[in-house]
Amino acid sequence: MEIKIPEAVKGIIDILENNGYEAYAVGGCIRDSVMEQEPSDWDICTSSLPEETLHCLNAENIIKNGLKHGTVTVRIDGKNYEITTFRTDGEYTDHRHPESVSFVRDLREDLARRDFTMNALAYNPQRGLRDYFDGMGDIEQGIIRCVGSPDRRFGEDALRILRALRFSSVLGFSIESRTAKSIHKNAYLLKNISVERIMSEFVKILTGKNAEKVLLEYADVIAEFVPEIKAMVGFQQYNPHHVYDVWTHTVKVISEIEPTRTLRLAAFFHDMGKPKAFQRDEKGIGHFHGHPDISEKMAEKALKRLKTDNRTIAEVCRLVKLHDVRPFTAKSIRRLIAKAGMERFPELLELKRADAKAQNSDYLKDTLQYIDFLEEMYKAELSKNNDFTLKTLKINGGDLKNMGIVDGREIGYCLNQLLLKVIDGEIENDREVLFREAKKMNQNICKS
Ligand code: ATP
Ligand code: MG
C-alpha cells in the first residue's frame, strides 16, 4: 500500500533514516490517509533519542519544550511536525499521565502504547505499512478497538473513553463489544480528566455524523460530566405531540440540526428543564410550562462548569430560551426577531425545525409550514434593513442628554422604549419622529 505523505514529512524521515535511524509517519495521519481523508496533523516517530534527533536536524525552526517526553517539534512552512522517540509509558497513577516514559528502539513497543488499533499504524515510504494489531482490518470493518486490554487502557488514561466516543461519532465507526463494555464500566474515571479536555472531546462527539447513536448508547458516559441528563433519560412526555422520551427526543434534535458547535449545544440543552417543569392535567396529558427558562438556567450553569467561553454560553442560552416561542402577529414576530438578534434568527429557525422533526410526525407538516411563515416574515424585515438594535436606532443617548434627560438610567429606559415602539411598528425609525416621541416621554418622566 502506498500512502501520500507531505514533502516536509518525507524530508524529516529521509534525514533520520540517512543517519541510520528508523522513522515513520504514525497515528491519526495514517488512519486518515488510508481512509482517504485529509489528516489534520502529521506526527513522526523515530528510533533516535531526542538529542540524536536534534543532532540530525537543522538547528533552526526547532521547538524543544517536549524533549523530556521525547518530542522534538520542527516548524516547516508554518506547520509544526512532532518527532517523538519510540517510547513506552511507565506507571499511570492519576488515570491520565504516565509517571515516566522510557525510550526504546523498537517500533512495536511504541505502537503498543497507542490507544486504538486504527491509531497504531506507522508508515515509511521504503518499508511500507507497519500494522501489528490489525488496525487495517478494524478500519475496513469500521471498528474501534483498544490495543490490548480495554480495562487496563482506560484505567491508565480515562481520556481514551471520550476519544473512543469521539472517533465513533466523527468516523461513524462502531465500538467493539469488549471495548464498549469497558467504557461503561470505567466511565466514572472521567472525574480525573480536566473539564477543558472533556469539553473539547464532547463538542466533537456532538458535532460528529454518528452523534445520535453514540449519545443514545453512551448516555451514562455523558452523564459523568453532565449529570443533569440522568433525569431526561426515559422521561415519558404523555403528550400527543411527542413520541419519544425527553432524552431520545433531544438526541434526535441534535442529529437533525446542522453540526455547528452552537446549534448542537443548543439542541443538547433545549429541553433539559422538562423533567422539572412536568405537570399532567386532569386528562393525564403532560405539559411543560416554563421549561425553556429552566433549560436556559441549567445550560448556563453546566456550560460555566465546563469552562465554555462567555460568547458561546450567551448564544446557546438565547436559543434555548426562545426555542418554544410561537408568535403569530407581525408585532410579536418582530419582537422575537429582536430578542434572538437579527443575525442569529436563522439559527433559531434551524432549532425550531429540528425540534419539530423530532416530534410526532402527524403534526410535522403544519409545524414546518408555520416555521416557513416565520422565515418569510424574517426575510421581509431583512429586506427593509431593519436591525432592531439600539445601535441602528436613529437617535442616541447624546441626543437625549441634549434634550435635558440627564439620568443615565432614564436615558437607557427611553431608548429601549423607543426601540420597542419601532419594533412594534408604532413609530418609524426616523430622527424627527423619534425626537417627537422622546419629548413626549420626557414630559411624562418629568410629570411622574
Ligand atoms: P486527530 O488529530 O484527528 O484529533 P489523532 O488520533 O491524530 O486524532 P492526536 O491527539 O493527534 O490524535 O494523537 C496522535 C496519535 O497519538 C494518536 O493517533 C494515537 O496513536 C496517539 N494518542 C493520542 N492520544 C492518546 C492517548 N490518550 N492514549 C494513547 N494514545 C494516544
Ligand atoms: Mg492527529
XYZ file of C-alpha atoms and ligand atoms in Angstrom:
480
model
C 0.000 0.000 0.000
C 1.279 3.430 -0.878
C 0.410 6.475 1.190
C 0.960 10.029 0.022
C 2.923 11.899 2.627
C 3.772 15.606 2.533
C 7.250 16.621 1.318
C 8.132 18.064 4.713
C 7.362 14.749 6.441
C 9.249 12.784 3.801
C 12.218 15.123 4.251
C 12.320 14.547 8.020
C 12.008 10.768 7.618
C 14.820 10.741 4.997
C 17.227 12.706 7.187
C 16.699 10.388 10.155
C 16.932 7.234 8.029
C 20.105 8.503 6.301
C 21.643 8.883 9.737
C 20.955 5.235 10.491
C 17.714 5.558 12.491
C 14.207 4.357 11.755
C 11.463 6.900 11.237
C 7.760 6.622 10.394
C 4.708 8.776 9.968
C 2.404 7.456 12.673
C -1.026 7.505 14.294
C -4.025 9.569 13.203
C -2.393 10.799 9.986
C -2.004 7.237 8.690
C -5.508 6.301 9.858
C -6.944 9.289 7.971
C -4.785 8.609 4.886
C -5.900 5.004 4.497
C -9.489 6.241 4.839
C -8.761 8.766 2.087
C -9.328 11.707 4.382
C -7.089 14.725 4.811
C -5.094 14.396 8.081
C -5.235 17.415 10.395
C -1.624 16.971 11.515
C 1.328 14.689 10.770
C 3.269 13.023 13.573
C 6.552 11.196 13.179
C 8.048 8.532 15.437
C 11.689 7.513 15.385
C 14.264 5.204 16.970
C 16.632 8.154 17.518
C 16.836 9.626 21.004
C 15.745 13.286 21.306
C 19.333 14.572 21.335
C 20.127 12.376 18.320
C 17.082 13.780 16.523
C 18.269 17.309 17.312
C 21.726 16.438 16.046
C 20.339 15.198 12.693
C 18.112 18.202 12.072
C 18.974 21.729 11.207
C 19.158 23.641 14.499
C 16.765 26.301 13.247
C 12.964 26.106 13.487
C 13.065 23.690 16.379
C 10.861 23.849 19.444
C 12.331 21.911 22.336
C 9.708 22.096 25.060
C 8.528 18.470 24.705
C 12.004 16.991 24.987
C 11.517 15.149 28.261
C 8.624 13.180 26.741
C 10.807 12.530 23.725
C 9.250 15.093 21.389
C 11.163 17.438 19.134
C 8.926 19.817 17.179
C 10.074 21.184 13.833
C 8.378 24.093 12.118
C 8.345 23.964 8.322
C 6.375 26.388 6.150
C 4.204 27.463 9.045
C 3.292 23.922 10.134
C 4.532 22.051 13.190
C 5.685 18.447 12.951
C 6.214 16.449 16.144
C 9.025 13.920 16.066
C 8.774 11.587 19.042
C 11.231 8.920 20.090
C 9.782 5.384 20.275
C 8.732 5.063 23.879
C 6.838 3.016 26.388
C 4.867 4.580 29.185
C 5.667 3.980 32.861
C 3.027 3.560 35.512
C -0.146 5.654 35.431
C -1.260 6.837 38.860
C -3.623 9.728 38.035
C -5.662 7.997 35.287
C -4.316 10.454 32.727
C -0.497 10.753 32.563
C 2.278 8.175 32.902
C 4.650 8.769 35.821
C 7.572 8.374 33.445
C 8.379 7.361 29.876
C 11.210 5.115 28.673
C 12.758 5.426 25.257
C 13.038 2.212 23.278
C 14.465 1.247 19.893
C 11.578 -0.952 18.775
C 8.633 0.463 16.833
C 6.283 -2.279 18.004
C 6.620 -1.232 21.631
C 5.782 2.344 20.677
C 2.685 1.275 18.733
C 1.526 -0.881 21.656
C 1.134 2.186 23.930
C -1.283 3.864 21.491
C -4.989 3.878 22.239
C -6.800 2.109 19.404
C -5.717 -0.331 16.710
C -6.628 2.165 13.968
C -4.279 4.701 15.623
C -1.417 2.208 15.968
C -0.369 2.305 12.320
C 3.022 3.526 11.094
C 4.249 4.128 7.564
C 7.625 4.615 5.989
C 7.940 5.072 2.203
C 10.682 2.397 1.914
C 9.432 -0.120 4.437
C 5.735 0.390 3.891
C 2.974 0.000 6.442
C 3.571 -1.417 9.934
C 0.361 -2.796 11.414
C 0.957 -5.148 14.365
C -2.570 -5.037 15.813
C -4.692 -5.396 12.674
C -5.649 -1.734 12.601
C -6.257 -2.069 8.861
C -8.754 -4.883 9.411
C -10.567 -2.779 12.003
C -10.626 0.300 9.761
C -12.023 -1.822 6.939
C -14.809 -3.039 9.191
C -15.282 0.339 10.854
C -14.390 -0.832 14.354
C -12.780 0.963 17.281
C -10.825 -1.486 19.408
C -8.331 -0.894 22.198
C -4.759 -2.047 21.729
C -4.536 -4.673 24.487
C -6.856 -4.962 27.480
C -9.553 -2.243 27.399
C -9.858 -2.173 31.205
C -6.142 -1.576 31.540
C -6.001 1.023 28.768
C -8.965 3.080 30.055
C -7.676 2.711 33.607
C -4.338 4.200 32.528
C -5.847 7.186 30.753
C -9.575 7.870 31.064
C -9.493 10.470 28.288
C -9.359 7.486 25.914
C -13.005 6.804 26.843
C -14.066 10.084 25.269
C -11.651 9.648 22.361
C -13.397 6.353 21.574
C -16.815 8.038 21.602
C -15.472 10.923 19.545
C -13.984 8.672 16.850
C -17.204 6.669 16.772
C -19.245 9.837 16.268
C -16.917 11.530 13.781
C -15.927 8.493 11.689
C -19.198 6.596 12.044
C -17.330 3.541 13.440
C -18.827 1.165 15.969
C -17.067 0.307 19.202
C -16.020 -3.327 19.578
C -18.009 -5.090 22.297
C -15.228 -5.647 24.902
C -14.057 -2.079 24.418
C -17.668 -0.832 24.718
C -18.311 -2.810 27.909
C -15.144 -1.462 29.444
C -16.153 2.117 28.557
C -19.401 1.746 30.539
C -17.545 0.118 33.414
C -14.788 2.733 33.625
C -16.780 5.880 32.795
C -16.540 7.020 36.438
C -12.805 7.559 35.900
C -13.623 10.633 33.812
C -13.659 12.576 37.081
C -9.870 12.558 36.778
C -9.899 14.431 33.472
C -9.815 18.222 33.224
C -13.050 19.869 32.104
C -11.240 21.578 29.228
C -10.226 18.221 27.729
C -13.698 16.832 28.379
C -15.406 19.775 26.701
C -13.158 19.646 23.672
C -13.980 15.951 23.093
C -17.658 16.463 23.955
C -18.094 19.101 21.242
C -16.504 16.727 18.724
C -18.887 13.973 19.862
C -21.877 16.314 19.455
C -20.845 17.527 16.014
C -19.967 14.105 14.562
C -22.145 12.458 11.932
C -22.865 9.486 14.188
C -23.775 11.575 17.265
C -27.253 10.065 17.548
C -26.063 6.507 18.051
C -23.222 7.456 20.390
C -25.410 9.649 22.613
C -28.130 7.023 22.868
C -25.726 4.186 23.644
C -23.442 6.124 25.979
C -25.770 8.424 27.916
C -24.232 7.024 31.114
C -20.807 8.267 30.000
C -22.083 11.745 29.120
C -23.889 11.819 32.492
C -20.484 11.600 34.194
C -19.861 15.236 33.289
C -23.424 16.460 32.627
C -25.376 14.610 35.358
C -28.433 16.750 34.518
C -29.223 14.371 31.646
C -29.979 11.473 34.002
C -33.463 12.908 34.631
C -34.070 13.147 30.868
C -33.272 9.532 30.044
C -36.502 7.543 29.880
C -38.636 10.527 30.951
C -42.010 9.955 29.241
C -43.858 13.040 27.995
C -47.526 11.873 27.940
C -48.310 14.373 25.219
C -49.789 13.693 21.773
C -47.139 15.876 20.130
C -44.395 13.648 21.439
C -43.478 10.085 20.581
C -40.132 9.872 22.389
C -38.904 10.286 25.943
C -37.087 13.571 26.640
C -33.575 12.185 26.081
C -34.388 10.323 22.850
C -36.172 13.421 21.536
C -33.173 15.591 22.474
C -30.742 13.269 20.714
C -32.925 13.258 17.598
C -32.975 17.072 17.567
C -29.170 17.026 17.833
C -28.880 14.702 14.859
C -31.400 16.712 12.811
C -29.681 20.054 13.291
C -26.637 21.337 11.391
C -23.399 20.204 13.014
C -22.149 23.549 14.316
C -20.922 23.861 17.888
C -23.575 26.412 18.918
C -26.552 24.700 17.312
C -25.684 21.247 18.605
C -25.116 22.577 22.117
C -28.427 24.449 21.955
C -30.165 21.248 20.849
C -28.463 19.337 23.660
C -29.784 21.726 26.311
C -33.103 22.902 24.842
C -35.398 20.561 26.794
C -33.205 19.881 29.820
C -35.711 21.667 32.076
C -38.633 19.460 31.022
C -38.470 16.925 33.858
C -38.560 19.808 36.371
C -41.462 21.579 34.614
C -43.570 18.458 34.084
C -47.238 18.502 35.062
C -50.187 16.346 33.991
C -53.655 17.799 33.529
C -56.928 16.133 34.522
C -56.940 14.190 31.248
C -53.480 12.869 32.024
C -51.769 14.906 29.314
C -48.242 16.086 30.097
C -47.346 19.800 29.982
C -44.029 21.554 30.444
C -44.894 25.199 31.087
C -41.843 27.366 31.572
C -39.388 24.651 30.585
C -37.328 26.873 28.212
C -36.408 29.228 31.055
C -35.464 26.325 33.314
C -33.444 24.757 30.493
C -31.687 28.072 29.901
C -30.597 28.319 33.530
C -29.410 24.715 33.543
C -27.496 25.272 30.302
C -25.768 28.323 31.703
C -24.752 26.518 34.864
C -23.498 23.425 33.049
C -21.610 25.379 30.379
C -19.922 27.525 33.027
C -18.897 24.406 34.875
C -17.438 23.083 31.612
C -15.487 26.354 31.252
C -17.117 27.302 27.975
C -16.380 30.783 26.644
C -18.923 33.502 27.502
C -19.931 34.164 23.933
C -20.901 30.544 23.299
C -22.791 30.455 26.597
C -24.752 33.581 25.655
C -25.596 32.304 22.167
C -26.619 28.851 23.324
C -28.708 30.222 26.209
C -30.574 32.637 23.983
C -31.538 29.872 21.550
C -32.606 27.591 24.396
C -34.725 30.307 25.985
C -36.514 31.198 22.736
C -36.866 27.766 21.135
C -40.522 27.332 22.049
C -41.845 30.881 21.474
C -44.523 30.728 18.779
C -45.636 34.209 17.707
C -48.302 34.814 15.056
C -48.798 38.558 14.756
C -46.334 40.731 12.865
C -45.627 42.651 16.048
C -44.829 39.613 18.154
C -42.734 38.088 15.375
C -40.666 41.273 15.205
C -40.225 41.131 18.963
C -38.953 37.570 18.694
C -36.527 38.556 15.941
C -35.294 41.422 18.119
C -34.793 39.095 21.080
C -32.976 36.471 19.030
C -30.924 39.090 17.199
C -31.347 39.854 13.517
C -28.258 37.903 12.502
C -28.937 34.931 14.720
C -32.611 34.445 13.952
C -31.932 31.841 11.228
C -30.306 29.681 13.909
C -33.490 29.857 15.946
C -35.447 28.739 12.881
C -32.999 25.849 12.490
C -33.556 24.792 16.090
C -37.320 25.026 15.687
C -37.232 22.899 12.527
C -35.051 20.230 14.087
C -37.266 20.245 17.185
C -40.361 19.708 15.036
C -38.782 16.844 13.095
C -38.087 15.006 16.338
C -41.749 15.062 17.427
C -44.889 13.242 16.368
C -44.813 13.239 12.551
C -48.601 13.766 12.393
C -48.038 17.432 13.195
C -44.859 17.906 11.214
C -46.323 19.351 8.017
C -48.254 22.082 9.838
C -45.347 22.984 12.087
C -42.918 23.235 9.189
C -45.378 25.427 7.328
C -45.574 27.715 10.323
C -41.749 27.903 10.554
C -41.588 28.735 6.821
C -44.037 31.549 7.522
C -41.743 32.866 10.279
C -38.873 32.718 7.831
C -40.816 34.716 5.227
C -41.600 37.387 7.797
C -37.958 37.473 8.803
C -36.826 37.885 5.209
C -39.245 40.745 4.772
C -37.738 42.552 7.764
C -34.256 41.790 6.482
C -35.076 43.361 3.116
C -36.193 46.512 4.914
C -32.770 46.666 6.566
C -34.402 46.597 9.958
C -31.979 45.573 12.626
C -33.879 46.029 15.885
C -30.867 47.032 17.946
C -30.194 50.272 19.816
C -27.183 50.730 17.557
C -29.355 51.314 14.498
C -31.933 53.465 16.266
C -31.693 56.891 14.606
C -31.399 58.630 17.954
C -28.820 58.047 20.692
C -28.018 58.779 24.323
C -26.259 62.027 23.447
C -29.371 63.341 21.713
C -31.469 62.605 24.784
C -28.924 64.314 27.027
C -29.166 67.428 24.864
C -32.916 67.323 25.378
C -32.341 67.560 29.105
C -32.598 63.931 30.192
C -29.516 63.580 32.348
C -30.040 60.465 34.428
C -28.252 57.547 32.734
C -30.954 55.049 33.725
C -33.665 57.280 32.288
C -31.754 57.596 29.036
C -31.469 53.813 28.845
C -35.167 53.403 29.607
C -36.179 55.952 26.943
C -34.002 54.394 24.254
C -35.362 50.913 24.966
C -38.949 52.172 24.901
C -38.314 53.912 21.580
C -36.789 50.758 20.177
C -39.792 48.693 21.264
C -42.130 51.146 19.565
C -40.102 50.853 16.351
C -40.115 47.058 16.618
C -43.842 47.049 17.236
C -44.365 49.239 14.164
C -45.958 52.027 16.204
C -43.450 54.613 15.027
C -40.894 54.871 12.258
C -37.152 54.723 12.810
C -36.840 58.336 11.720
C -34.904 61.021 13.593
C -37.690 63.584 13.703
C -40.329 61.078 14.709
C -38.061 59.693 17.411
C -37.334 63.182 18.767
C -41.018 63.947 18.967
C -41.682 60.689 20.763
C -38.756 61.216 23.130
C -40.054 64.659 24.029
C -43.413 63.187 24.910
C -41.719 60.605 27.081
C -39.546 63.221 28.730
C -42.617 65.235 29.681
C -44.175 62.114 31.154
C -40.990 61.326 33.067
C -40.899 64.899 34.439
C -44.542 64.717 35.479
C -44.185 61.453 37.355
P -6.906 13.931 15.470
O -5.571 14.564 15.317
O -7.647 13.707 14.221
O -7.716 14.584 16.541
P -5.357 11.699 16.389
O -5.637 10.242 16.593
O -4.284 12.015 15.388
O -6.713 12.431 16.039
P -3.692 13.110 18.244
O -4.027 13.732 19.539
O -3.159 13.917 17.136
O -4.999 12.317 17.783
O -2.671 11.949 18.596
C -1.847 11.326 17.656
C -1.682 9.837 17.993
O -1.148 9.701 19.298
C -2.977 9.050 18.019
O -3.382 8.634 16.734
C -2.596 7.890 18.910
O -1.775 6.960 18.210
C -1.739 8.573 19.951
N -2.544 9.067 21.079
C -3.090 10.297 21.249
N -3.730 10.420 22.408
C -3.584 9.234 23.022
C -3.990 8.724 24.283
N -4.694 9.472 25.135
N -3.646 7.448 24.587
C -2.918 6.694 23.741
N -2.501 7.107 22.547
C -2.820 8.365 22.176
Mg -3.564 13.937 14.985
